[in-house]
JSON list of C-alpha atoms in Angstrom, two decimals:
[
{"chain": "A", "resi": 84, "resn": "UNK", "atom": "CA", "xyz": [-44.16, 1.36, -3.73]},
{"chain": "A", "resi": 85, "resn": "UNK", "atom": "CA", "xyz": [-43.09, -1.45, -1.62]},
{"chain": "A", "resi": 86, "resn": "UNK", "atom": "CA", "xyz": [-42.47, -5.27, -1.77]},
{"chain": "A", "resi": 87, "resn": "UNK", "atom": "CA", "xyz": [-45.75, -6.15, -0.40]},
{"chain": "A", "resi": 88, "resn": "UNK", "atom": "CA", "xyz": [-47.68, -4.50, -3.85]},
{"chain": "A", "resi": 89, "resn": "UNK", "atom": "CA", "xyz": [-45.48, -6.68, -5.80]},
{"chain": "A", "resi": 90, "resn": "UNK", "atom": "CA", "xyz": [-42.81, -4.15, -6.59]},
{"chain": "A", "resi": 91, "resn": "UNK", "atom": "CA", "xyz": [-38.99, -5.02, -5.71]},
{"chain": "A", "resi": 92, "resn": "UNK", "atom": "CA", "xyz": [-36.67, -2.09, -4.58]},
{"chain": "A", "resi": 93, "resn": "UNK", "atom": "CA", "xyz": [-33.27, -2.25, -5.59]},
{"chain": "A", "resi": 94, "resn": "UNK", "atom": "CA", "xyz": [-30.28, 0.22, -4.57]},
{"chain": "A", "resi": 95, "resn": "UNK", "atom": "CA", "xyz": [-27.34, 0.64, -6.72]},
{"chain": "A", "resi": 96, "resn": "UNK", "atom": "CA", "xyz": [-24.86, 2.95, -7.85]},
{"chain": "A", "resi": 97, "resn": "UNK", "atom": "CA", "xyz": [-26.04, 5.01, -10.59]},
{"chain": "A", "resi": 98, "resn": "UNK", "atom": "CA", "xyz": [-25.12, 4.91, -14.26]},
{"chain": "A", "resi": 99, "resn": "UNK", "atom": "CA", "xyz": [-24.97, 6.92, -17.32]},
{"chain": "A", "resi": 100, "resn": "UNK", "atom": "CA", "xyz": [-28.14, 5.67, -19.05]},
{"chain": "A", "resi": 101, "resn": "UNK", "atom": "CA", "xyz": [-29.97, 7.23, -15.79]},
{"chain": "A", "resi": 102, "resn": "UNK", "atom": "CA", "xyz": [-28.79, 10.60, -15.41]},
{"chain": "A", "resi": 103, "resn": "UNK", "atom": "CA", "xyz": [-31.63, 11.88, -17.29]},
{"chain": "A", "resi": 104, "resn": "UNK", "atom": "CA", "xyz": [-33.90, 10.80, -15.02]},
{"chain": "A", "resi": 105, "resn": "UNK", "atom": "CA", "xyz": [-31.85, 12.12, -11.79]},
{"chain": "A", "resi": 106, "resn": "UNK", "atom": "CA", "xyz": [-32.04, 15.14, -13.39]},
{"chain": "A", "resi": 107, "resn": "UNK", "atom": "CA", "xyz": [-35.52, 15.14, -13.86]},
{"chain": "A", "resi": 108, "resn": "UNK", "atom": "CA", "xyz": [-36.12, 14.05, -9.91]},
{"chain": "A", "resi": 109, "resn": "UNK", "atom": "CA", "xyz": [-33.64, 17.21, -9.11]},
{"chain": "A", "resi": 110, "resn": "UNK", "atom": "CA", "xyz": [-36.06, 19.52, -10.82]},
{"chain": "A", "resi": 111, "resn": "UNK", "atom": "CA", "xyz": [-39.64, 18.22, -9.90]},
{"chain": "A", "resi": 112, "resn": "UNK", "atom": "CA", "xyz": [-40.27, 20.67, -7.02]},
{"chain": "A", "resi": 113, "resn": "UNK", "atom": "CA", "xyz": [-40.82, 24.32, -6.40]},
{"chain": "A", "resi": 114, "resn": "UNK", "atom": "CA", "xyz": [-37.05, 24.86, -5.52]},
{"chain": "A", "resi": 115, "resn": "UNK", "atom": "CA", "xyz": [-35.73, 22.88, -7.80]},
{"chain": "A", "resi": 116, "resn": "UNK", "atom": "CA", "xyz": [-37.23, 24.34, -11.14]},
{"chain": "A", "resi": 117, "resn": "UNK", "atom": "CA", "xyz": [-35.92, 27.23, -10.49]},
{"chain": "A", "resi": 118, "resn": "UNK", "atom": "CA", "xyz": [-31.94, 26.20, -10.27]},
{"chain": "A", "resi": 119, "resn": "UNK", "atom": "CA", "xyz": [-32.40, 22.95, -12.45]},
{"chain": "A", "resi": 120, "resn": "UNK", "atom": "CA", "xyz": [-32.58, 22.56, -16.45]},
{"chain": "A", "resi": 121, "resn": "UNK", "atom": "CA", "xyz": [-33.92, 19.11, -17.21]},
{"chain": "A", "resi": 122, "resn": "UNK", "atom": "CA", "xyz": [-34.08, 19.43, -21.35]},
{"chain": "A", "resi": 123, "resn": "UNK", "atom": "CA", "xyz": [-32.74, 17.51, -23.88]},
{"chain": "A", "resi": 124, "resn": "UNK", "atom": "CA", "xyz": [-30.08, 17.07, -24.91]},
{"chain": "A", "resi": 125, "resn": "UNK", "atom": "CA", "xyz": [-29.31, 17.83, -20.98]},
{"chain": "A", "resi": 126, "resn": "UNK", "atom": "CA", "xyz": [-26.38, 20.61, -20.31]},
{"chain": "A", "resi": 127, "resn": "UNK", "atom": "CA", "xyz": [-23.17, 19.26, -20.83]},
{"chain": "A", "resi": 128, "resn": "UNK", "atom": "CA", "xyz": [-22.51, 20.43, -17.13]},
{"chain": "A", "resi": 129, "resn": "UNK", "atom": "CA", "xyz": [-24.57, 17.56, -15.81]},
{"chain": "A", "resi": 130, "resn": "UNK", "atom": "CA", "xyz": [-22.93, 14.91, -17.60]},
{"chain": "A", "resi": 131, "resn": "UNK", "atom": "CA", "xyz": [-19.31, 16.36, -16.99]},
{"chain": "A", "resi": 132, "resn": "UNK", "atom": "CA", "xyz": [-20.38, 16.76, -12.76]},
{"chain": "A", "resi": 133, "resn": "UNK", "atom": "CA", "xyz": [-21.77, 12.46, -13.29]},
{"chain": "A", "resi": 134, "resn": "UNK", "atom": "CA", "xyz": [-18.71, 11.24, -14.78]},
{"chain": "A", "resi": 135, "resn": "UNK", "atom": "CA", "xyz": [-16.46, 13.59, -12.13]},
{"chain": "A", "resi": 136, "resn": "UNK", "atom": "CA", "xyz": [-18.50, 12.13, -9.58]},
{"chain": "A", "resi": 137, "resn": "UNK", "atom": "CA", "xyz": [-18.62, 8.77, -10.26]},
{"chain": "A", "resi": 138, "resn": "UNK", "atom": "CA", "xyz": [-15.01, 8.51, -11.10]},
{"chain": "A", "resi": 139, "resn": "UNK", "atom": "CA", "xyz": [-14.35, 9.31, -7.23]},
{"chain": "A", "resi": 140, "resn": "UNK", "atom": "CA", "xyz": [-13.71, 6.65, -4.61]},
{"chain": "A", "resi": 141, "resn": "UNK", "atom": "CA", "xyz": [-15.23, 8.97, -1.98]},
{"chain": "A", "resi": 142, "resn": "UNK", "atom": "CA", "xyz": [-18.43, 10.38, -3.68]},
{"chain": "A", "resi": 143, "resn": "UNK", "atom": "CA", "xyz": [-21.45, 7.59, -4.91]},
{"chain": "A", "resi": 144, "resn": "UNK", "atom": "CA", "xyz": [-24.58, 8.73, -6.27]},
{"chain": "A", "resi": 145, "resn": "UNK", "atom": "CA", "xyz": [-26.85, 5.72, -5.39]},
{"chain": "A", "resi": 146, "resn": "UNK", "atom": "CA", "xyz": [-30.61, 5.24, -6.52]},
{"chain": "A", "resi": 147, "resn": "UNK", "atom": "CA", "xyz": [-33.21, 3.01, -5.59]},
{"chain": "A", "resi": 148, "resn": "UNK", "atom": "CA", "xyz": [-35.06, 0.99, -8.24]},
{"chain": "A", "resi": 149, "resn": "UNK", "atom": "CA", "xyz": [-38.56, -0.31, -7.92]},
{"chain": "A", "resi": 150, "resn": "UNK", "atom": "CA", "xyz": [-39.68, -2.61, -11.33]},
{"chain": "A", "resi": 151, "resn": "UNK", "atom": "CA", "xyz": [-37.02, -1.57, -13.55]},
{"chain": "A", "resi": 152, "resn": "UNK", "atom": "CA", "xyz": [-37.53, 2.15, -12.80]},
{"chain": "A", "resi": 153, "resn": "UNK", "atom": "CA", "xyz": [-35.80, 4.65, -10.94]},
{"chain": "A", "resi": 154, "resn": "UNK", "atom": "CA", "xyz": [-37.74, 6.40, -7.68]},
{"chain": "A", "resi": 155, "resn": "UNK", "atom": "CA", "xyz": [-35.38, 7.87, -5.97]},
{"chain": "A", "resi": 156, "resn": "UNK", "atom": "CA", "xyz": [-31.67, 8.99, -5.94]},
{"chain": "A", "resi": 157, "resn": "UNK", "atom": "CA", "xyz": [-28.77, 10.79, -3.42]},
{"chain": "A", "resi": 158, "resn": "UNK", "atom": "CA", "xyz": [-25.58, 11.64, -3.29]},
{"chain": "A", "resi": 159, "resn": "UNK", "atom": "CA", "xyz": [-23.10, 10.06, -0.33]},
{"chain": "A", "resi": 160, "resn": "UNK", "atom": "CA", "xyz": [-19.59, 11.43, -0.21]},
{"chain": "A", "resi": 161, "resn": "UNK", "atom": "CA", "xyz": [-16.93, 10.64, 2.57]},
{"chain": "A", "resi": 162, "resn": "UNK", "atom": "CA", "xyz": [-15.35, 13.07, 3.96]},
{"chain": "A", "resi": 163, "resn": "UNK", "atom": "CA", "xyz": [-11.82, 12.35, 5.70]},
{"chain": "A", "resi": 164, "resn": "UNK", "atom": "CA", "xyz": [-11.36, 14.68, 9.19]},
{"chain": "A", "resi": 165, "resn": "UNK", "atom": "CA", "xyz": [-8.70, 15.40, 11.60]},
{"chain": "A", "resi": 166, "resn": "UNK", "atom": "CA", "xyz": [-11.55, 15.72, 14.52]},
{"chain": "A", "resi": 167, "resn": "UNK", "atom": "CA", "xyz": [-13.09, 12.54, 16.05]},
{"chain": "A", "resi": 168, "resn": "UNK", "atom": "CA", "xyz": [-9.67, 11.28, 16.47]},
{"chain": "A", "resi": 169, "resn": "UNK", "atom": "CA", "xyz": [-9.25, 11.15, 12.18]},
{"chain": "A", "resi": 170, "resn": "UNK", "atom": "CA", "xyz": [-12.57, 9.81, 12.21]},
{"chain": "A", "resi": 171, "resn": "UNK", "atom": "CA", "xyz": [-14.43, 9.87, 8.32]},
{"chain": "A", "resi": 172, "resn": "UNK", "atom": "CA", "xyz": [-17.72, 11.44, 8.08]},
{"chain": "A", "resi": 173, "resn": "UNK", "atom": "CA", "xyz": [-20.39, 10.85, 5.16]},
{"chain": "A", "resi": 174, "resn": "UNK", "atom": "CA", "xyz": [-22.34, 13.72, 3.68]},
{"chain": "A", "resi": 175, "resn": "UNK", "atom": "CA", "xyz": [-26.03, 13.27, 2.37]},
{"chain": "A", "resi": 176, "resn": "UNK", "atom": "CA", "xyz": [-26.76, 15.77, -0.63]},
{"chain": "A", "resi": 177, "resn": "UNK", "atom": "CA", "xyz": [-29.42, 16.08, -3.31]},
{"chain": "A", "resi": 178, "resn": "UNK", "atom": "CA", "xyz": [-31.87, 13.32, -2.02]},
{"chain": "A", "resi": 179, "resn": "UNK", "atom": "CA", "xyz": [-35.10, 13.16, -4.15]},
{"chain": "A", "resi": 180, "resn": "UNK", "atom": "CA", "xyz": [-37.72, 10.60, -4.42]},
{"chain": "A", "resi": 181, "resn": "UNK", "atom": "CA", "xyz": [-40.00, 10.75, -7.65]},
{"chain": "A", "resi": 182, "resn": "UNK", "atom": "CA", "xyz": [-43.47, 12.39, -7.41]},
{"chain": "A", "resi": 183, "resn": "UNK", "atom": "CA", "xyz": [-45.06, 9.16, -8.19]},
{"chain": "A", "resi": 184, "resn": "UNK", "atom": "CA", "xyz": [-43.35, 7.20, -5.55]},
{"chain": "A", "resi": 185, "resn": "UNK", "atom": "CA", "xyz": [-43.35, 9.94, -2.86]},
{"chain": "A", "resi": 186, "resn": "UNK", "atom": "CA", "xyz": [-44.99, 8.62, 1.07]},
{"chain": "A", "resi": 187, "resn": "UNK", "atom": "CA", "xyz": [-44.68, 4.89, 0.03]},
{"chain": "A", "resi": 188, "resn": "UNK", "atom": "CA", "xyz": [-41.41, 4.29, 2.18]},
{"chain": "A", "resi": 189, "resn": "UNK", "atom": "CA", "xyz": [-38.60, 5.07, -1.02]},
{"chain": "A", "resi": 190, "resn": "UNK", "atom": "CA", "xyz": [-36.78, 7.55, 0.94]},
{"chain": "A", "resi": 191, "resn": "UNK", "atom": "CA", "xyz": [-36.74, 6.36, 4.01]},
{"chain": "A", "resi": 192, "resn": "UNK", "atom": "CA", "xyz": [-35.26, 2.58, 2.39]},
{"chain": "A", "resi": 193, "resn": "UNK", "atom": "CA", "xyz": [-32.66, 5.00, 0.49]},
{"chain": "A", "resi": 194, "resn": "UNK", "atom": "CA", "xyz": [-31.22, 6.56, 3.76]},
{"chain": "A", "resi": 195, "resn": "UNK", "atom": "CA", "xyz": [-31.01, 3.45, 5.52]},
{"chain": "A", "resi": 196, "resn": "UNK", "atom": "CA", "xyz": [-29.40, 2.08, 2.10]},
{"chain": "A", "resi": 197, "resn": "UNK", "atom": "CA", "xyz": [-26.87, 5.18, 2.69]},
{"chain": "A", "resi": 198, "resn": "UNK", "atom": "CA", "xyz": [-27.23, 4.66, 6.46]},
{"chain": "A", "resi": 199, "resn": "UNK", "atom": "CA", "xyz": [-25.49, 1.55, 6.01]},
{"chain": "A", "resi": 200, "resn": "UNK", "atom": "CA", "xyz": [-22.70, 2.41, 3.41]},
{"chain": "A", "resi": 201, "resn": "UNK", "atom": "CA", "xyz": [-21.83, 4.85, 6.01]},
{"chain": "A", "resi": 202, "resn": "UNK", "atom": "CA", "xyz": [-20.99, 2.39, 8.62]},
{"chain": "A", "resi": 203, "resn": "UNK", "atom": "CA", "xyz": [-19.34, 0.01, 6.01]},
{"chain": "A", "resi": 204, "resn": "UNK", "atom": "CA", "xyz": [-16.72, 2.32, 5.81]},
{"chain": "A", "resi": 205, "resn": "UNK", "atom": "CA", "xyz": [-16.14, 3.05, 9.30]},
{"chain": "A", "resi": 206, "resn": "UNK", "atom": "CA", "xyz": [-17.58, 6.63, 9.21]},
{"chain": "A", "resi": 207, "resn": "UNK", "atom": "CA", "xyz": [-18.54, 8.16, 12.96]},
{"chain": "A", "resi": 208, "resn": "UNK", "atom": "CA", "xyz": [-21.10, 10.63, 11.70]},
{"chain": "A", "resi": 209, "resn": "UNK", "atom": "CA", "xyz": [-23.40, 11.23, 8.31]},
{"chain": "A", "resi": 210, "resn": "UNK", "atom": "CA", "xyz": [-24.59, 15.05, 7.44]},
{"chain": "A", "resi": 211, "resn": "UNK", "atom": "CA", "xyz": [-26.92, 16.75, 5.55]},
{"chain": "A", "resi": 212, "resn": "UNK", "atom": "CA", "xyz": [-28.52, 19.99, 4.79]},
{"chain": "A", "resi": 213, "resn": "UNK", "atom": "CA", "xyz": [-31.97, 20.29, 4.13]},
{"chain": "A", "resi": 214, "resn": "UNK", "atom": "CA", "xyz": [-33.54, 23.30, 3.02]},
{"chain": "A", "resi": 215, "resn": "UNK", "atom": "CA", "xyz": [-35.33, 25.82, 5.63]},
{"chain": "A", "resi": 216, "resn": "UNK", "atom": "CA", "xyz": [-38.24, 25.97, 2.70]},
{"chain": "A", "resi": 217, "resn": "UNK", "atom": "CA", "xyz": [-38.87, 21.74, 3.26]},
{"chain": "A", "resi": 218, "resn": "UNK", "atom": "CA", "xyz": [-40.39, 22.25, 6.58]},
{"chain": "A", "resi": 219, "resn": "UNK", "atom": "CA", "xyz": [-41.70, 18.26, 5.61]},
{"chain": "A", "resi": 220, "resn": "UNK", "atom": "CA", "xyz": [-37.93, 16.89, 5.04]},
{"chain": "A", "resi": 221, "resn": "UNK", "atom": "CA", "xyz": [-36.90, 18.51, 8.19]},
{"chain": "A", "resi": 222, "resn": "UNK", "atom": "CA", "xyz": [-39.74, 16.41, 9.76]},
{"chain": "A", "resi": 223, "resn": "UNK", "atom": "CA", "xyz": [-38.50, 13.02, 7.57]},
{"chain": "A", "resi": 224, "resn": "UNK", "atom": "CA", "xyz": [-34.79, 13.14, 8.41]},
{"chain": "A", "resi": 225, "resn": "UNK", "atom": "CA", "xyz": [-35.64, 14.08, 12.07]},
{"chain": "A", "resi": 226, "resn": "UNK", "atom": "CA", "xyz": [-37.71, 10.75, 11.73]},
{"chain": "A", "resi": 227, "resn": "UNK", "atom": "CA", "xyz": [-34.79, 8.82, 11.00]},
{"chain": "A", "resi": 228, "resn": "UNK", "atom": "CA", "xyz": [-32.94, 9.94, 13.98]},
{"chain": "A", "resi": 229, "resn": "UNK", "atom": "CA", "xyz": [-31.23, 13.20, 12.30]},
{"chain": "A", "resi": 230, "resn": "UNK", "atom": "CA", "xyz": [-30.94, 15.80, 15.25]},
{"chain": "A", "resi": 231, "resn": "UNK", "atom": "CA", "xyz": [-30.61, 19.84, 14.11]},
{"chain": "A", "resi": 232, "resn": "UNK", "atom": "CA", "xyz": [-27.23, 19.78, 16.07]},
{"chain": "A", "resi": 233, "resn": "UNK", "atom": "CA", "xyz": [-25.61, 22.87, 14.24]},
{"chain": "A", "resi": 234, "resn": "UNK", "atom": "CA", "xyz": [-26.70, 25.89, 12.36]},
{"chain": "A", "resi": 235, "resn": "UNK", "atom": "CA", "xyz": [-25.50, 25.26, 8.87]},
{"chain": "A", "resi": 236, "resn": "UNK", "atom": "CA", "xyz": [-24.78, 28.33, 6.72]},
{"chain": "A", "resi": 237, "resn": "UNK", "atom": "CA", "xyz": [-23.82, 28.29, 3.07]},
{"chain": "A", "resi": 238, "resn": "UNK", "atom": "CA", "xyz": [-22.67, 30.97, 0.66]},
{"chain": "A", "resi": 239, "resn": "UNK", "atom": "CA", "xyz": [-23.19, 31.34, -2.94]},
{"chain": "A", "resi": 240, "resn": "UNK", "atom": "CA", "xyz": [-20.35, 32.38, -5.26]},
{"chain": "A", "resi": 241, "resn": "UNK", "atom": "CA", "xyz": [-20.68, 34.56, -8.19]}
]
């Protein structure tokens, strides 16, 4: 999907009338199908995290439009710090491209998109975690100049 077949990308902040179809991108892969519900009527839960999300100056959930149709999504939130001399950092969560649009260029246009926010608003640094089981996004982010700097750890709570 790219301008040169004819298609026009677009990136924009998401809206109601496509949360549906982020949550459908969030659950069209091995990992997750197994943490995601994507059923309608959705779970209330998704559309209360959307409109606590999108109600937040610091926290965008941006998608990336080819022909009228959403391809790909993320989540960018800035993150105020007392290191880097009260420098702001951006953190890169939940970035899925749609099966159909997947190796045509729609991520990598995304991040940049995000990329670019990021520097807009004076951040130093941009994050992410990517999952030890996407040996492939590793490879992608690494791509776009993302360097395994830290080991990240997380920790699930009951």
């Amino acid at each position: 999907m790219n301008e040169a077949a004819g298609e026009r990308m677009v990136f924009r902040l998401a809206n109601a009338p496509d949360l549906p179809r982020l949550v459908e991108m969030l659950a069209d892969d091995a990992l997750g199908a197994t943490r995601e519900r994507y059923e309608t009527p959705l779970p209330h839960g998704y559309h209360d995290a959307f409109e606590t999300i999108t109600r937040d100056p610091n926290n965008e959930l941006l998608v990336a439009e080819s022909d009228g149709l959403v391809v790909g999504m993320l989540q960018l939130t800035y993150l105020p710090s007392l290191t880097y001399q009260g420098r702001w950092r951006a953190m890169v969560e939940g970035v899925r491209v749609a099966r159909e649009a997947r190796s045509g260029g729609v991520g990598r246009q995304l991040l940049e998109h995000a990329l670019e926010r990021a520097r807009r608003r004076d951040c130093n640094m941009v994050q992410l975690t990517t999952d030890k089981a996407r040996p492939d996004a590793l490879k992608f982010y690494e791509a776009l100049g993302f360097v395994a700097s830290h080991e990240g750890m997380k920790l699930s709570l009951p």
